[in-house]
Amino acid sequence: MWFRKSTPLFSKSEIQTIQQRVKASEAGTSGEIRIYIEMHCIWMEPVRRAAEIFHELKMFHTVNRNAVLIYLAYADHDFALYADKGIFENADPGFWELEAKKLAQNFHQKAYMDGLVGAIDAVGILLTQHYPLHSENKNELPDEIIFGK
């Protein structure tokens, strides 16, 4: 029996671009964006998996409770946007659903990079609106993409 080795979703240069977009989106805000990518979301719904990862990464420890996790399980075609209490409650009604629809549409068209970058930009704008950068702010969470199993 032959097994095909999985192909990475993003190239090295695309990963660098994504990380740069995260940094740029956080530049005007005290908010935090993290990206977590894995092949499969096994045994649970993507939102539950995103909540689990959010807690494992201690993303709820930001001063203003304004961290957002963008979770992708690419082989299962699943994703979730998971936001901490501060930013979730401050977002306009329907923001998360609208961004999820945009992300799903891009992924359906196999425009993974466009979808992810669009979500990063939209979340960055939201964070900047509600949590503008102040001189005492610091980057509370790493900007690197986290790759799961």
PDB file of C-alpha atoms in Angstrom:
ATOM      1  CA  MET A   1       0.000   0.000   0.000  1.00  0.00           C
ATOM      2  CA  TRP A   2       1.345   3.431  -0.954  1.00  0.00           C
ATOM      3  CA  PHE A   3       0.911   6.486   1.189  1.00  0.00           C
ATOM      4  CA  ARG A   4       1.274   9.920  -0.241  1.00  0.00           C
ATOM      5  CA  LYS A   5       3.284  12.352   1.811  1.00  0.00           C
ATOM      6  CA  SER A   6       1.191  15.400   2.581  1.00  0.00           C
ATOM      7  CA  THR A   7       2.094  18.558   0.753  1.00  0.00           C
ATOM      8  CA  PRO A   8       2.458  21.701   2.815  1.00  0.00           C
ATOM      9  CA  LEU A   9      -0.362  24.161   2.358  1.00  0.00           C
ATOM     10  CA  PHE A  10       1.985  27.158   2.040  1.00  0.00           C
ATOM     11  CA  SER A  11       5.472  27.581   0.612  1.00  0.00           C
ATOM     12  CA  LYS A  12       8.303  29.027   2.713  1.00  0.00           C
ATOM     13  CA  SER A  13       7.931  32.424   1.054  1.00  0.00           C
ATOM     14  CA  GLU A  14       4.161  32.376   1.652  1.00  0.00           C
ATOM     15  CA  ILE A  15       4.770  31.557   5.316  1.00  0.00           C
ATOM     16  CA  GLN A  16       7.077  34.566   5.552  1.00  0.00           C
ATOM     17  CA  THR A  17       4.431  36.729   3.895  1.00  0.00           C
ATOM     18  CA  ILE A  18       1.765  35.514   6.334  1.00  0.00           C
ATOM     19  CA  GLN A  19       4.005  36.260   9.320  1.00  0.00           C
ATOM     20  CA  GLN A  20       4.765  39.720   7.934  1.00  0.00           C
ATOM     21  CA  ARG A  21       1.008  40.342   7.523  1.00  0.00           C
ATOM     22  CA  VAL A  22       0.431  39.360  11.149  1.00  0.00           C
ATOM     23  CA  LYS A  23       3.146  41.815  12.265  1.00  0.00           C
ATOM     24  CA  ALA A  24       1.733  44.565  10.035  1.00  0.00           C
ATOM     25  CA  SER A  25      -1.825  43.947  11.267  1.00  0.00           C
ATOM     26  CA  GLU A  26      -0.662  44.156  14.882  1.00  0.00           C
ATOM     27  CA  ALA A  27       1.428  47.286  14.278  1.00  0.00           C
ATOM     28  CA  GLY A  28      -1.425  49.696  15.055  1.00  0.00           C
ATOM     29  CA  THR A  29      -3.044  47.779  17.904  1.00  0.00           C
ATOM     30  CA  SER A  30      -2.430  46.216  21.285  1.00  0.00           C
ATOM     31  CA  GLY A  31      -4.355  43.190  19.987  1.00  0.00           C
ATOM     32  CA  GLU A  32      -2.741  39.884  19.082  1.00  0.00           C
ATOM     33  CA  ILE A  33      -3.243  37.524  16.136  1.00  0.00           C
ATOM     34  CA  ARG A  34      -1.976  33.945  16.038  1.00  0.00           C
ATOM     35  CA  ILE A  35      -2.179  31.411  13.220  1.00  0.00           C
ATOM     36  CA  TYR A  36      -2.351  27.679  13.929  1.00  0.00           C
ATOM     37  CA  ILE A  37      -2.235  25.208  11.019  1.00  0.00           C
ATOM     38  CA  GLU A  38      -2.575  21.446  11.157  1.00  0.00           C
ATOM     39  CA  MET A  39      -3.667  18.745   8.726  1.00  0.00           C
ATOM     40  CA  HIS A  40      -6.621  17.296  10.625  1.00  0.00           C
ATOM     41  CA  CYS A  41      -9.131  18.345  13.224  1.00  0.00           C
ATOM     42  CA  ILE A  42      -9.696  14.963  14.819  1.00  0.00           C
ATOM     43  CA  TRP A  43     -12.449  14.097  17.290  1.00  0.00           C
ATOM     44  CA  MET A  44     -14.024  17.526  17.601  1.00  0.00           C
ATOM     45  CA  GLU A  45     -15.580  20.501  15.854  1.00  0.00           C
ATOM     46  CA  PRO A  46     -13.087  23.119  14.605  1.00  0.00           C
ATOM     47  CA  VAL A  47     -14.334  25.787  17.033  1.00  0.00           C
ATOM     48  CA  ARG A  48     -13.797  23.419  19.971  1.00  0.00           C
ATOM     49  CA  ARG A  49     -10.328  22.584  18.666  1.00  0.00           C
ATOM     50  CA  ALA A  50      -9.553  26.298  18.273  1.00  0.00           C
ATOM     51  CA  ALA A  51     -10.720  26.911  21.865  1.00  0.00           C
ATOM     52  CA  GLU A  52      -8.453  24.096  23.063  1.00  0.00           C
ATOM     53  CA  ILE A  53      -5.458  25.539  21.208  1.00  0.00           C
ATOM     54  CA  PHE A  54      -6.282  29.069  22.390  1.00  0.00           C
ATOM     55  CA  HIS A  55      -6.079  27.863  25.992  1.00  0.00           C
ATOM     56  CA  GLU A  56      -2.992  25.696  25.433  1.00  0.00           C
ATOM     57  CA  LEU A  57      -1.193  28.739  24.008  1.00  0.00           C
ATOM     58  CA  LYS A  58      -2.394  30.859  26.965  1.00  0.00           C
ATOM     59  CA  MET A  59      -3.782  33.441  24.566  1.00  0.00           C
ATOM     60  CA  PHE A  60      -6.272  34.555  27.215  1.00  0.00           C
ATOM     61  CA  HIS A  61      -3.385  36.148  29.158  1.00  0.00           C
ATOM     62  CA  THR A  62      -3.286  39.336  27.072  1.00  0.00           C
ATOM     63  CA  VAL A  63      -3.853  42.476  29.128  1.00  0.00           C
ATOM     64  CA  ASN A  64      -6.984  43.541  27.234  1.00  0.00           C
ATOM     65  CA  ARG A  65      -8.276  40.037  26.427  1.00  0.00           C
ATOM     66  CA  ASN A  66      -7.967  40.931  22.744  1.00  0.00           C
ATOM     67  CA  ALA A  67      -6.250  37.973  21.115  1.00  0.00           C
ATOM     68  CA  VAL A  68      -7.591  36.191  18.027  1.00  0.00           C
ATOM     69  CA  LEU A  69      -6.660  32.721  16.808  1.00  0.00           C
ATOM     70  CA  ILE A  70      -7.100  31.787  13.154  1.00  0.00           C
ATOM     71  CA  TYR A  71      -7.190  27.991  13.071  1.00  0.00           C
ATOM     72  CA  LEU A  72      -6.849  25.871   9.909  1.00  0.00           C
ATOM     73  CA  ALA A  73      -7.166  22.094   9.519  1.00  0.00           C
ATOM     74  CA  TYR A  74      -6.403  22.067   5.821  1.00  0.00           C
ATOM     75  CA  ALA A  75      -6.782  18.375   4.935  1.00  0.00           C
ATOM     76  CA  ASP A  76     -10.257  18.373   6.498  1.00  0.00           C
ATOM     77  CA  HIS A  77     -11.169  21.732   4.935  1.00  0.00           C
ATOM     78  CA  ASP A  78     -12.016  23.062   8.403  1.00  0.00           C
ATOM     79  CA  PHE A  79     -11.184  26.356  10.058  1.00  0.00           C
ATOM     80  CA  ALA A  80     -12.282  28.579  12.917  1.00  0.00           C
ATOM     81  CA  LEU A  81     -11.854  32.146  14.040  1.00  0.00           C
ATOM     82  CA  TYR A  82     -11.593  32.208  17.815  1.00  0.00           C
ATOM     83  CA  ALA A  83     -11.504  35.491  19.724  1.00  0.00           C
ATOM     84  CA  ASP A  84     -10.980  36.323  23.377  1.00  0.00           C
ATOM     85  CA  LYS A  85     -13.754  37.998  25.334  1.00  0.00           C
ATOM     86  CA  GLY A  86     -12.586  41.598  24.914  1.00  0.00           C
ATOM     87  CA  ILE A  87     -12.498  41.659  21.127  1.00  0.00           C
ATOM     88  CA  PHE A  88     -15.375  39.215  20.613  1.00  0.00           C
ATOM     89  CA  GLU A  89     -17.752  41.463  22.557  1.00  0.00           C
ATOM     90  CA  ASN A  90     -16.500  44.654  20.871  1.00  0.00           C
ATOM     91  CA  ALA A  91     -16.882  43.402  17.303  1.00  0.00           C
ATOM     92  CA  ASP A  92     -19.929  44.490  15.325  1.00  0.00           C
ATOM     93  CA  PRO A  93     -22.675  41.876  15.216  1.00  0.00           C
ATOM     94  CA  GLY A  94     -22.031  39.567  12.298  1.00  0.00           C
ATOM     95  CA  PHE A  95     -18.310  40.378  11.911  1.00  0.00           C
ATOM     96  CA  TRP A  96     -17.120  36.852  12.719  1.00  0.00           C
ATOM     97  CA  GLU A  97     -19.748  35.184  10.557  1.00  0.00           C
ATOM     98  CA  LEU A  98     -18.978  37.470   7.605  1.00  0.00           C
ATOM     99  CA  GLU A  99     -15.232  36.840   7.873  1.00  0.00           C
ATOM    100  CA  ALA A 100     -15.831  33.085   8.176  1.00  0.00           C
ATOM    101  CA  LYS A 101     -17.934  33.175   5.000  1.00  0.00           C
ATOM    102  CA  LYS A 102     -15.180  35.055   3.138  1.00  0.00           C
ATOM    103  CA  LEU A 103     -12.573  32.592   4.371  1.00  0.00           C
ATOM    104  CA  ALA A 104     -14.739  29.613   3.357  1.00  0.00           C
ATOM    105  CA  GLN A 105     -15.338  31.093  -0.088  1.00  0.00           C
ATOM    106  CA  ASN A 106     -11.617  31.620  -0.676  1.00  0.00           C
ATOM    107  CA  PHE A 107     -10.780  28.137   0.555  1.00  0.00           C
ATOM    108  CA  HIS A 108     -13.496  26.618  -1.643  1.00  0.00           C
ATOM    109  CA  GLN A 109     -11.790  28.298  -4.604  1.00  0.00           C
ATOM    110  CA  LYS A 110      -8.419  26.981  -3.361  1.00  0.00           C
ATOM    111  CA  ALA A 111      -7.277  30.570  -2.781  1.00  0.00           C
ATOM    112  CA  TYR A 112      -5.820  29.658   0.618  1.00  0.00           C
ATOM    113  CA  MET A 113      -3.275  32.461   0.743  1.00  0.00           C
ATOM    114  CA  ASP A 114      -5.834  35.116  -0.248  1.00  0.00           C
ATOM    115  CA  GLY A 115      -8.308  33.816   2.314  1.00  0.00           C
ATOM    116  CA  LEU A 116      -5.855  33.718   5.180  1.00  0.00           C
ATOM    117  CA  VAL A 117      -4.302  37.110   4.403  1.00  0.00           C
ATOM    118  CA  GLY A 118      -7.780  38.628   4.036  1.00  0.00           C
ATOM    119  CA  ALA A 119      -8.783  37.278   7.451  1.00  0.00           C
ATOM    120  CA  ILE A 120      -5.573  38.576   9.036  1.00  0.00           C
ATOM    121  CA  ASP A 121      -6.147  42.026   7.534  1.00  0.00           C
ATOM    122  CA  ALA A 122      -9.813  42.162   8.607  1.00  0.00           C
ATOM    123  CA  VAL A 123      -8.994  41.088  12.169  1.00  0.00           C
ATOM    124  CA  GLY A 124      -6.144  43.616  12.254  1.00  0.00           C
ATOM    125  CA  ILE A 125      -8.493  46.439  11.244  1.00  0.00           C
ATOM    126  CA  LEU A 126     -11.012  45.361  13.897  1.00  0.00           C
ATOM    127  CA  LEU A 127      -8.327  45.225  16.583  1.00  0.00           C
ATOM    128  CA  THR A 128      -6.958  48.632  15.573  1.00  0.00           C
ATOM    129  CA  GLN A 129     -10.434  50.179  15.784  1.00  0.00           C
ATOM    130  CA  HIS A 130     -11.128  48.871  19.282  1.00  0.00           C
ATOM    131  CA  TYR A 131      -7.613  48.588  20.745  1.00  0.00           C
ATOM    132  CA  PRO A 132      -5.353  51.247  19.194  1.00  0.00           C
ATOM    133  CA  LEU A 133      -1.663  51.067  19.928  1.00  0.00           C
ATOM    134  CA  HIS A 134      -0.357  53.100  22.889  1.00  0.00           C
ATOM    135  CA  SER A 135       3.274  53.789  23.707  1.00  0.00           C
ATOM    136  CA  GLU A 136       3.254  51.367  26.649  1.00  0.00           C
ATOM    137  CA  ASN A 137       1.954  48.443  24.562  1.00  0.00           C
ATOM    138  CA  LYS A 138       4.202  45.517  23.745  1.00  0.00           C
ATOM    139  CA  ASN A 139       3.870  42.451  21.571  1.00  0.00           C
ATOM    140  CA  GLU A 140       2.460  39.970  24.082  1.00  0.00           C
ATOM    141  CA  LEU A 141       2.406  36.853  21.868  1.00  0.00           C
ATOM    142  CA  PRO A 142       4.813  35.539  19.189  1.00  0.00           C
ATOM    143  CA  ASP A 143       3.894  36.219  15.556  1.00  0.00           C
ATOM    144  CA  GLU A 144       5.189  32.934  14.123  1.00  0.00           C
ATOM    145  CA  ILE A 145       2.759  30.458  12.592  1.00  0.00           C
ATOM    146  CA  ILE A 146       2.289  27.367  14.711  1.00  0.00           C
ATOM    147  CA  PHE A 147       2.173  24.069  12.848  1.00  0.00           C
ATOM    148  CA  GLY A 148       0.378  21.189  14.554  1.00  0.00           C
ATOM    149  CA  LYS A 149       0.370  17.554  13.558  1.00  0.00           C
TER     150      LYS A 149
END
